[in-house]
Every structure is written in C-alpha cells, then in structure tokens.
Amino acid sequence: MNTAHLTLDPHFTVGPINRRLFGSFVEHLGRCVYDGIYEPGHATADSEGFREDVIALVQELGVSAIRYPGGNFVSGFRWEDSVGPREDRPVRLDLAWHSTETNQVGLHEFSSWLEKVGSEFMLAVNLGTRGTLEALDLLEYTNIDKGTALADRRMGNGKADPFGVKMWCLGNEMDGPWQLGHRSAEDYGKLASQTAKAMRQLDPSVELVACGSSSAAMPTFGEWERTVLTHAYDDVDYISCHAYYEEKNGDLGSFLASAVDMDRFIESVVATADHVKAVRGSTKTINISFDEWNVWYIERYHGVDKIEGIDNWPVAPRLLEDRYSVADAVVFGNLLISLLKHADRVTSASLAQLVNVIAPIMTEPGGPAWRQTTFYPFALTSRLAQGSVLEVKLNAGTYDTAVYGNVPLVDAVATHDADAGTAAVFLVNRSQTEEATVTIDAAGLESLRLVDAQTLSDDDVYAANTLAEPERVGLAPNSSASLSGDTITVTLPPVSWTALSLAR
Ligand code: AHR
C-alpha cells in the first residue's frame, strides 16, 4: 500500500512566496528569440514582429521576471550591437552556440515585448569577455534618467524613460570551462565584488546575483560558492544555482527523484552562504537566485544537436528543442515543489527556458504554438501558489534509487494566503506501479472548502505534445479528491503531479 499523510497548519510557515520564484529565461539561443517570440512574417505577428499567440501563452503561463540575454550567449555579447537603428546593427558570430546573431531583437525590442507579456526585466552583464566598465555603461544606458551620454543615447533610440532594471546577474556560469572567459573562483569573486561595488555606486537600488555553480556535480561545487562569497559577500544579494535533470540509462526511478537532489543542492548552498556569514560576523543574509532549472536532455545536445565547422554559423538553428513527456512534467512539477519548500531562501528562480529551447512553449515557423507537458504544472503552480509556504509534515513510504538512495514515494508542499482565504497543495507520486492514497489533515485551515483537484498523468509516461498532436497530454480533474470534516483524501495515479485548491 502506497499511502502518505500530510498535516497543514497555517501557524507554521516556511516564508512568504516571492513572485520572482516564477521567473523564466529568454536567451539568444536556437529559436528562442527568432522564430520563437519574434517572427515578423507570422500570421499573428503584431506591428513589432512579435507573435501574439506566443504572448498569450506566456501570459497564461504566469511568468514573473525574465532573465535575458543569456546564458552562455551573454559571455560574448556586446550590448551596444543590439540598440540603435536595426539596419546599422552588426551581424556577429555567437561562439557559445556556434550561430549567427543578427541583433534584430535587442534591449529595446525585448523590453517592449516584456511590457506586452507583463513580466519584469532581469539582465545579465558580460563578465566573460568584458568587464566592469561595460557593465557600468549598460547600467547607465538602462537606468539613468537623462543628461548623460548613454542615457541620452537611449532616449535617442526611442526610449524616453529608463528601463529601470532591478535584477542583474554578474556574468553567467563563470565556473564552467565551456564559458567564454571562464575564471577561477578567486578571480571571479574579485571581479564580481569590484563590478557590484561600481554598479551600486551608479544605482544603489540594483539587486545583484553572483554566479554560483553551474551544477552541484561541478568538481568545484561548494568551494566555489565559499570563495566567491568570501570576496563578494557584502556587495551582492544573491548567489545563483543552476540545475538540469534528465533520465539517464533508462533509470526512471532515479529520474523521478530528481527533486531530492535539488533539495540537497539548495540546502548545501544555504549552508555555505551561512558559513561565510558566520565567519564574517555579518548580519546580512544571502539568498538564492535559482536562475536556471529544468529537465534537459543535455546528452542529446552534445551527441546530435551541436553545430561545428568554420563555415557553418546558422541563424536561429533548431537547438535544444527537447520534447517533454508526462514523466518529465512530473519531475518538473516536483522541482517547483522543491523551490517552494525553500521559499525562505530561494527568493528568485528562472525556468530555463521559455520558448522552443528546453521550453514549455513550442512554435512552428508560419505555424501554430503549443503547450508542452511542462507548461501545465508551471502555469497552475504560478496561479495557485499565493501567500506563504506552509511547513508541511509529510509521512510517506520510500523506495530505493540507484542515484539518490532511499527516497520518499510522495512529495508535497502547501501554500496559504490568509488574506485571500485560499490554499493549495501540490503533490507528486513517484511510484511507477502503485497509486498513492494521501490523507491531508487540514484542521488548521478552518472553513476552507475543496474547490478543485487537477492531475497530470497518463498510462504512457512517455506521452508528449507535438506539432501533430499538440493536446495529447494535459491536466484532468481528479475526481477522487474529497473533503470530509477536516480531512482531505486524494488518490494519486502512478507517476503523477497533482494540484489541489481550497478557498473560503
Ligand atoms: O539554458 C541553456 C544553457 O545552460 C545556458 O546558456 C547556460 O547558462 C547553461 O549551461
């Protein structure tokens, strides 16, 4: 019997939910920008060339801040190329993805698109092949009102008001040997500190993210964070985490437990940041910007997709176009549960990425846009997770995995908005063979009634949505959910993700 029991008590909270937890990421990579959000010839294109069908899906997804323009791309990016009259913008080689960058979409166009979708601008500066001065120039261009060379240049380029960007990443994955301008932790920590100090001299209101590790599997993980923060602790607000998961060697059991790894990753980075805090005797707390997370079949990129050759630099090639299955969406929904469980310290996160590139939204040039399986847990979690995260007491059975040891069969988190009188519970069943019967003691949530229960599952855990069959997988009402007295009971199918919503 696969059973689990949860107790919800609004007196015990992890912390408030920062809307930035539901951020995403648009990189100049593959068809994310060109033929993704931007396709001037498309039937739904608006006057600026942005696809309105994609805009509608991004709004439905409910994404807060969107990180831009990379990723690895940013380490070769000259921001000046992307502003001014389009016909004057240079065409450049993008060394990170072995592609051609036309610069037809740049800072102004992206900011205009963000206004349409209703999301916040989050920018990364190039600390790979550029440095502090170029970061300052970009900040002057985006955030100074008027009366300086670069603020006036922005105004001349058609944007009277500053962009007012608050969230800034100090480079991207500087620990990775693949990164243009990759550095040691010592060198990066000094550069991040120096750049952060200078940026704050220009605009004290910016929130700054230092690069943490590209994954918890990096050989420098832990020591990287300690060294970088030892140099930059007083100057930054966040340390970043990046994590991608995939099913390897047909080991679905381990893959389904990926969120266990994310939990450990977050807790290790928190411990390291707090160690530096203790050593410095600081009263300031560094939080986490989990600014790249997703399921990504990265081995496919290295084996099939990778572009090479000195005469081969395509524009907007099909890169990293992973097709997500039901199992992928269950793991993905569980990663969201992990982020929420740590909402006291993970106060910003970016789903990598948004359109076509390891994305919840896919498009076909001249054709439709559709929702991948992963779209559903993100959209529903973003909509229902309001107020604060509750400290859920969970008792569940366990199973053995080859990669993560003995792990719970069921994982869950709950949220509660006292003012609105709403609550939500998000659950996964990791068992491949058995349903899970979950009982939830909701006595603390007096007088809330069960409004809805939606589950994502399928007899074929590898079923996916495609161009040919865009609505093969979706959410379905879970009719097993019921509230009797103070107890909610729900049955979770094998390999499934479920959201329960409650209201007054
Ligand atoms: O999201 C794809 C890539 O993954 C990003 O460009 C990089 O930062 C990471 O390695």
XYZ file of C-alpha atoms and ligand atoms in Angstrom:
514
model
C 0.000 0.000 0.000
C 1.397 3.390 -1.012
C -0.061 5.862 1.467
C 1.022 9.257 2.677
C -0.192 11.697 5.283
C 0.249 15.462 5.465
C -0.571 17.936 8.183
C -1.176 21.563 7.272
C -1.034 24.246 9.919
C -1.018 27.921 8.911
C 0.793 28.819 12.136
C 3.952 27.170 10.806
C 5.274 28.793 7.645
C 8.485 28.485 5.665
C 8.135 32.045 4.427
C 6.313 34.318 2.008
C 6.267 33.411 -1.678
C 8.205 35.898 -3.751
C 6.575 36.190 -7.192
C 10.073 36.143 -8.673
C 10.078 32.408 -7.933
C 8.021 32.058 -11.118
C 10.535 33.694 -13.426
C 11.842 32.399 -16.724
C 14.680 32.909 -19.150
C 14.983 34.066 -22.769
C 18.427 33.526 -24.286
C 19.621 34.329 -27.781
C 19.941 30.624 -28.444
C 18.424 28.489 -31.190
C 14.831 29.528 -31.910
C 14.004 31.061 -28.541
C 14.023 34.659 -29.835
C 13.986 34.370 -33.656
C 11.110 32.129 -34.841
C 10.078 31.912 -31.173
C 8.866 35.113 -29.594
C 9.713 37.107 -32.768
C 8.576 36.143 -36.264
C 7.623 39.225 -38.308
C 6.080 37.224 -41.162
C 3.801 35.158 -38.918
C 0.010 35.486 -39.223
C -0.247 36.500 -35.537
C 2.719 38.933 -35.595
C 1.987 42.373 -34.143
C 3.351 45.630 -35.558
C 6.731 44.941 -33.915
C 7.001 41.395 -35.256
C 6.140 39.602 -32.003
C 3.882 36.555 -32.215
C 0.652 37.280 -30.367
C -0.143 33.582 -29.988
C 3.135 33.234 -28.042
C 2.416 36.354 -25.988
C -0.954 34.857 -24.969
C 0.709 31.594 -23.902
C 3.418 33.395 -21.912
C 0.685 35.347 -20.109
C -1.211 32.119 -19.416
C 1.982 30.539 -18.076
C 2.234 33.311 -15.475
C 5.941 34.170 -15.570
C 7.301 36.991 -13.401
C 10.875 38.198 -14.078
C 12.546 37.057 -17.318
C 16.325 36.738 -17.457
C 17.982 37.996 -20.665
C 20.006 37.707 -22.979
C 21.916 34.629 -21.696
C 23.127 32.147 -20.564
C 26.334 31.286 -22.308
C 25.440 33.799 -25.038
C 25.994 36.736 -22.697
C 29.701 35.997 -22.316
C 30.303 37.092 -25.926
C 27.589 39.761 -26.064
C 28.279 43.410 -26.884
C 25.106 45.142 -25.749
C 25.791 48.181 -27.957
C 25.278 45.937 -31.022
C 21.668 45.402 -30.035
C 20.496 49.038 -29.879
C 20.014 51.809 -32.428
C 18.650 51.614 -35.977
C 18.217 47.983 -36.951
C 19.852 48.412 -40.347
C 23.047 49.604 -38.627
C 23.306 46.734 -36.169
C 26.220 44.396 -36.809
C 25.819 40.710 -37.553
C 28.033 38.756 -35.144
C 29.224 35.242 -34.520
C 27.796 33.722 -31.357
C 30.633 31.489 -30.204
C 28.638 29.912 -27.365
C 26.091 28.264 -29.672
C 28.056 28.382 -32.943
C 25.363 30.508 -34.560
C 24.929 33.875 -36.263
C 23.383 36.686 -34.215
C 21.631 39.287 -36.386
C 20.848 41.632 -33.474
C 17.416 42.372 -34.945
C 15.989 41.862 -31.464
C 17.862 43.750 -28.751
C 17.334 45.600 -25.493
C 14.554 47.903 -26.709
C 12.598 45.243 -28.546
C 12.862 42.811 -25.641
C 11.760 45.455 -23.153
C 8.761 46.258 -25.333
C 7.896 42.534 -25.516
C 8.160 42.297 -21.699
C 5.592 45.072 -21.374
C 3.249 43.093 -23.605
C 3.587 39.887 -21.568
C 3.607 41.770 -18.238
C 6.946 40.466 -16.927
C 9.907 42.099 -15.194
C 13.246 42.685 -16.942
C 16.210 40.754 -15.429
C 19.537 41.371 -17.159
C 22.889 39.622 -17.173
C 26.123 41.532 -17.789
C 29.024 40.059 -19.722
C 31.818 39.310 -17.242
C 33.325 36.680 -19.545
C 34.896 38.681 -22.369
C 34.079 42.131 -20.962
C 34.339 43.779 -17.555
C 33.246 46.389 -15.025
C 33.278 49.365 -17.409
C 30.950 47.746 -19.937
C 28.626 46.676 -17.117
C 28.526 50.276 -15.914
C 27.832 51.515 -19.437
C 24.900 49.159 -19.781
C 23.530 50.170 -16.376
C 23.848 53.862 -17.282
C 22.015 53.168 -20.554
C 19.171 51.275 -18.852
C 18.723 53.039 -15.504
C 19.860 56.685 -15.667
C 17.017 59.077 -16.390
C 18.672 61.641 -18.692
C 21.546 64.033 -19.198
C 24.445 61.594 -19.651
C 25.920 60.285 -22.886
C 24.360 56.849 -22.563
C 21.022 57.889 -21.078
C 20.666 60.378 -23.912
C 21.640 57.686 -26.399
C 18.812 55.509 -25.049
C 16.408 58.413 -25.431
C 17.680 58.990 -28.968
C 16.960 55.331 -29.650
C 13.321 55.867 -28.752
C 13.032 55.083 -25.034
C 12.365 58.259 -23.072
C 12.053 56.597 -19.668
C 14.755 54.401 -18.178
C 14.248 50.641 -18.375
C 14.680 50.613 -14.585
C 16.159 47.104 -14.377
C 16.456 45.907 -10.770
C 17.749 42.315 -11.016
C 21.261 41.877 -12.500
C 23.334 38.722 -12.934
C 27.081 39.298 -12.640
C 28.029 37.095 -15.592
C 26.900 33.552 -16.300
C 28.268 30.176 -15.143
C 31.768 31.544 -14.662
C 32.800 28.243 -13.023
C 32.247 26.323 -16.276
C 35.250 25.611 -18.532
C 32.860 25.963 -21.523
C 32.178 29.597 -20.612
C 33.900 32.283 -22.673
C 36.183 33.965 -20.142
C 35.808 31.187 -17.542
C 37.686 32.104 -14.364
C 38.853 30.630 -11.099
C 36.656 31.278 -8.054
C 39.296 33.699 -6.713
C 39.431 35.724 -9.920
C 35.682 35.730 -10.436
C 34.972 36.582 -6.792
C 37.213 39.667 -7.045
C 35.686 40.723 -10.370
C 32.123 40.208 -9.082
C 32.892 42.253 -5.964
C 34.509 45.083 -7.916
C 31.706 45.168 -10.515
C 28.971 45.016 -7.892
C 30.502 47.912 -5.922
C 30.754 50.008 -9.069
C 27.199 49.199 -10.180
C 25.850 50.190 -6.756
C 27.758 53.478 -6.930
C 25.784 54.187 -10.080
C 22.411 52.810 -8.894
C 22.163 51.736 -5.223
C 18.769 50.132 -5.820
C 20.002 47.264 -8.018
C 19.785 43.664 -6.775
C 22.868 41.689 -7.716
C 23.366 37.972 -8.316
C 26.839 36.419 -8.102
C 27.400 33.247 -10.112
C 27.272 30.107 -8.042
C 27.953 26.680 -9.526
C 26.631 25.527 -12.892
C 25.529 22.348 -11.164
C 26.051 20.550 -7.882
C 28.112 18.000 -9.840
C 30.846 20.517 -10.698
C 34.178 19.484 -9.137
C 34.466 22.963 -7.609
C 30.941 22.953 -6.102
C 30.865 24.232 -2.523
C 34.370 25.628 -2.574
C 33.350 27.867 -5.492
C 30.470 29.387 -3.503
C 32.623 29.800 -0.387
C 35.423 31.558 -2.260
C 33.189 33.801 -4.381
C 31.142 34.877 -1.365
C 34.256 35.436 0.721
C 35.170 38.127 -1.812
C 31.712 39.460 -2.682
C 29.502 38.842 0.377
C 28.959 42.493 1.235
C 28.417 43.510 -2.377
C 25.789 41.075 -3.687
C 22.288 39.992 -2.694
C 22.080 36.534 -4.237
C 24.195 33.559 -5.184
C 22.894 31.624 -8.179
C 22.149 27.900 -8.573
C 21.709 26.101 -11.903
C 20.403 22.532 -12.239
C 19.170 20.395 -15.121
C 17.858 16.854 -14.799
C 17.335 14.064 -17.330
C 16.507 10.376 -17.339
C 19.782 8.524 -17.855
C 20.315 4.880 -18.828
C 16.592 4.102 -18.595
C 16.649 4.706 -14.807
C 13.224 6.295 -14.407
C 13.177 5.671 -10.635
C 16.211 7.888 -10.041
C 14.972 10.496 -12.521
C 11.633 10.747 -10.700
C 13.589 11.558 -7.516
C 15.460 14.498 -9.100
C 13.868 16.959 -6.656
C 15.695 15.186 -3.822
C 18.887 16.374 -5.466
C 17.504 19.896 -5.848
C 16.591 19.929 -2.133
C 20.136 18.879 -1.202
C 21.668 21.373 -3.632
C 19.699 24.292 -2.167
C 20.415 23.247 1.416
C 24.157 22.915 0.665
C 24.341 26.392 -0.880
C 22.393 27.884 2.035
C 24.823 26.189 4.456
C 27.823 27.545 2.540
C 26.435 31.087 2.355
C 25.625 30.993 6.064
C 29.119 29.680 6.816
C 30.612 32.750 5.116
C 28.115 34.899 7.023
C 29.269 33.367 10.327
C 32.965 33.723 9.510
C 32.456 37.399 8.660
C 30.205 38.029 11.646
C 27.751 39.532 9.188
C 24.103 40.250 9.889
C 23.256 40.183 6.196
C 21.730 37.043 4.629
C 22.487 35.976 1.061
C 19.566 34.322 -0.713
C 19.469 32.089 -3.772
C 18.538 33.035 -7.309
C 17.880 29.615 -8.880
C 18.189 31.214 -12.258
C 18.402 28.096 -14.437
C 16.378 24.979 -13.699
C 14.576 22.437 -15.836
C 14.611 18.963 -17.328
C 17.168 18.999 -20.169
C 18.373 16.032 -22.244
C 21.829 17.546 -22.375
C 23.454 14.406 -23.761
C 21.318 14.845 -26.872
C 22.782 18.326 -27.346
C 26.316 17.017 -27.185
C 25.518 13.977 -29.353
C 23.084 15.260 -32.009
C 22.451 18.995 -31.962
C 25.906 20.514 -31.583
C 26.922 22.725 -34.532
C 30.523 22.786 -35.731
C 32.625 23.998 -38.679
C 34.230 27.347 -39.547
C 31.797 27.869 -42.458
C 28.706 26.803 -40.566
C 27.100 29.520 -38.408
C 23.332 29.231 -38.899
C 20.780 31.851 -37.842
C 18.284 30.534 -35.280
C 19.023 26.818 -35.720
C 16.867 24.169 -34.064
C 18.848 23.668 -30.861
C 17.869 22.122 -27.518
C 14.296 21.504 -28.727
C 13.532 18.830 -26.155
C 10.104 17.222 -26.328
C 8.756 16.763 -22.827
C 6.908 13.658 -21.664
C 4.492 13.058 -18.799
C 7.392 11.759 -16.672
C 9.360 14.923 -17.466
C 6.395 17.070 -16.366
C 6.061 15.131 -13.101
C 9.755 15.697 -12.325
C 9.367 19.332 -13.383
C 6.352 19.795 -11.079
C 8.388 18.229 -8.287
C 11.234 20.713 -8.921
C 8.682 23.504 -8.401
C 7.686 21.818 -5.124
C 11.353 21.852 -4.088
C 11.712 25.555 -4.920
C 8.568 26.366 -2.910
C 9.738 24.263 0.056
C 12.775 26.538 0.234
C 10.914 29.815 -0.359
C 12.567 31.372 2.691
C 15.950 31.279 0.912
C 15.136 30.788 -2.775
C 13.552 34.136 -3.483
C 14.096 34.242 -7.234
C 14.128 31.494 -9.870
C 14.139 31.272 -13.657
C 12.758 28.356 -15.600
C 15.276 27.764 -18.397
C 13.970 28.489 -20.911
C 10.677 29.881 -22.257
C 10.099 29.254 -25.986
C 11.431 26.423 -28.218
C 14.707 25.972 -26.314
C 14.116 23.422 -23.478
C 10.805 25.194 -23.229
C 7.220 24.884 -22.027
C 6.072 26.654 -25.237
C 6.888 25.430 -28.747
C 6.313 27.138 -32.076
C 6.490 26.211 -35.720
C 7.577 28.928 -38.197
C 4.445 30.017 -40.053
C 2.521 27.509 -37.932
C 0.998 27.059 -34.507
C 2.317 27.442 -30.963
C 1.549 24.782 -28.383
C 1.969 23.841 -24.735
C 4.473 21.143 -23.769
C 3.613 18.865 -20.834
C 5.740 21.022 -18.517
C 3.559 24.053 -19.264
C 0.774 22.691 -17.069
C 2.494 22.320 -13.678
C 4.183 25.697 -14.100
C 1.015 27.585 -15.042
C -1.084 26.054 -12.285
C 1.568 26.395 -9.581
C 2.206 30.023 -10.554
C -1.536 30.739 -10.345
C -2.352 28.845 -7.143
C 0.785 29.299 -5.008
C -0.052 32.550 -3.224
C 0.727 33.982 0.206
C 3.128 31.832 2.217
C 4.526 28.337 2.033
C 3.416 26.117 4.909
C 5.766 23.803 6.736
C 4.192 20.545 5.685
C 4.657 17.496 7.911
C 4.775 14.592 5.474
C 4.836 10.872 6.258
C 5.261 8.668 3.205
C 6.660 5.309 2.189
C 10.024 5.137 0.451
C 11.797 3.395 -2.429
C 15.418 2.784 -3.358
C 17.080 4.663 -6.191
C 20.458 3.961 -7.741
C 21.443 7.644 -7.729
C 19.840 9.248 -4.649
C 19.480 6.346 -2.211
C 16.228 5.738 -0.330
C 13.705 8.490 -1.105
C 10.023 9.234 -0.336
C 7.440 7.908 -2.807
C 5.327 11.030 -2.357
C 6.480 14.620 -2.166
C 4.297 17.634 -1.393
C 4.144 21.282 -0.431
C 1.283 23.567 0.580
C 0.662 27.289 0.354
C -1.782 29.528 2.197
C -2.996 33.056 1.576
C -4.702 34.171 4.784
C -5.928 37.467 3.318
C -7.480 35.930 0.237
C -8.729 32.896 2.167
C -7.167 30.398 -0.237
C -4.758 27.484 -0.002
C -3.174 24.991 -2.385
C -1.442 21.631 -2.066
C 0.952 20.342 -4.737
C 1.806 16.629 -4.748
C 3.728 14.052 -6.769
C 3.565 10.283 -6.715
C 6.939 8.885 -7.780
C 5.835 5.244 -7.796
C 5.855 3.713 -11.271
C 3.407 0.973 -10.363
C 1.164 1.968 -7.469
C -1.380 4.640 -6.795
C -0.798 6.667 -3.624
C -3.632 7.395 -1.228
C -2.902 10.669 0.532
C -4.772 11.984 3.563
C -4.339 15.624 4.473
C -5.151 16.948 7.912
C -6.443 20.414 7.120
C -7.899 21.210 10.549
C -5.776 24.346 10.744
C -7.320 25.714 7.569
C -10.719 26.239 9.147
C -13.689 26.638 6.874
C -11.797 26.272 3.594
C -13.552 24.079 1.064
C -12.003 21.990 -1.672
C -12.529 23.862 -4.922
C -10.592 21.848 -7.476
C -8.173 18.952 -7.965
C -6.184 18.626 -11.200
C -3.798 15.799 -12.057
C -1.271 15.256 -14.816
C -0.678 11.549 -15.569
C -1.017 9.051 -18.403
C -0.869 5.303 -18.950
C 2.061 6.094 -21.233
C 4.536 8.036 -19.103
C 6.441 8.967 -22.266
C 3.416 10.532 -23.992
C 4.106 14.108 -25.161
C 2.519 17.014 -27.010
C 3.795 17.538 -30.535
C 3.055 19.606 -33.629
C 0.963 16.714 -34.934
C -0.775 16.091 -31.606
C -0.484 19.315 -29.559
C -3.105 18.374 -26.960
C -2.202 14.741 -26.365
C -1.330 15.427 -22.697
C -2.995 17.865 -20.315
C -4.469 18.226 -16.874
C -7.591 16.312 -15.897
C -9.889 16.745 -12.880
C -9.040 14.256 -10.135
C -12.465 13.010 -9.055
C -11.038 11.027 -6.125
C -10.359 14.210 -4.132
C -12.803 14.881 -1.317
C -13.018 16.803 1.939
C -14.707 15.142 4.879
C -14.651 17.085 8.128
C -11.102 18.359 8.373
C -9.542 15.646 6.229
C -8.845 15.772 2.513
C -8.328 12.450 0.776
C -6.908 12.130 -2.723
C -5.612 9.247 -4.810
C -2.577 9.962 -6.953
C -2.001 7.760 -10.031
C 1.492 6.303 -10.559
C 3.957 8.879 -11.962
C 1.675 11.867 -11.476
C 1.573 15.513 -10.425
C -1.496 16.976 -8.696
C -2.663 20.402 -7.513
C -5.490 20.856 -5.012
C -7.025 24.268 -4.489
C -9.033 25.379 -1.478
C -10.992 28.549 -0.798
C -13.414 30.026 1.721
O 19.972 27.086 -20.750
C 20.947 26.592 -21.628
C 22.363 26.857 -21.159
O 22.587 26.124 -19.990
C 22.698 28.273 -20.745
O 23.072 29.079 -21.812
C 23.848 28.078 -19.812
O 23.929 29.097 -18.846
C 23.621 26.714 -19.217
O 24.747 25.920 -19.279
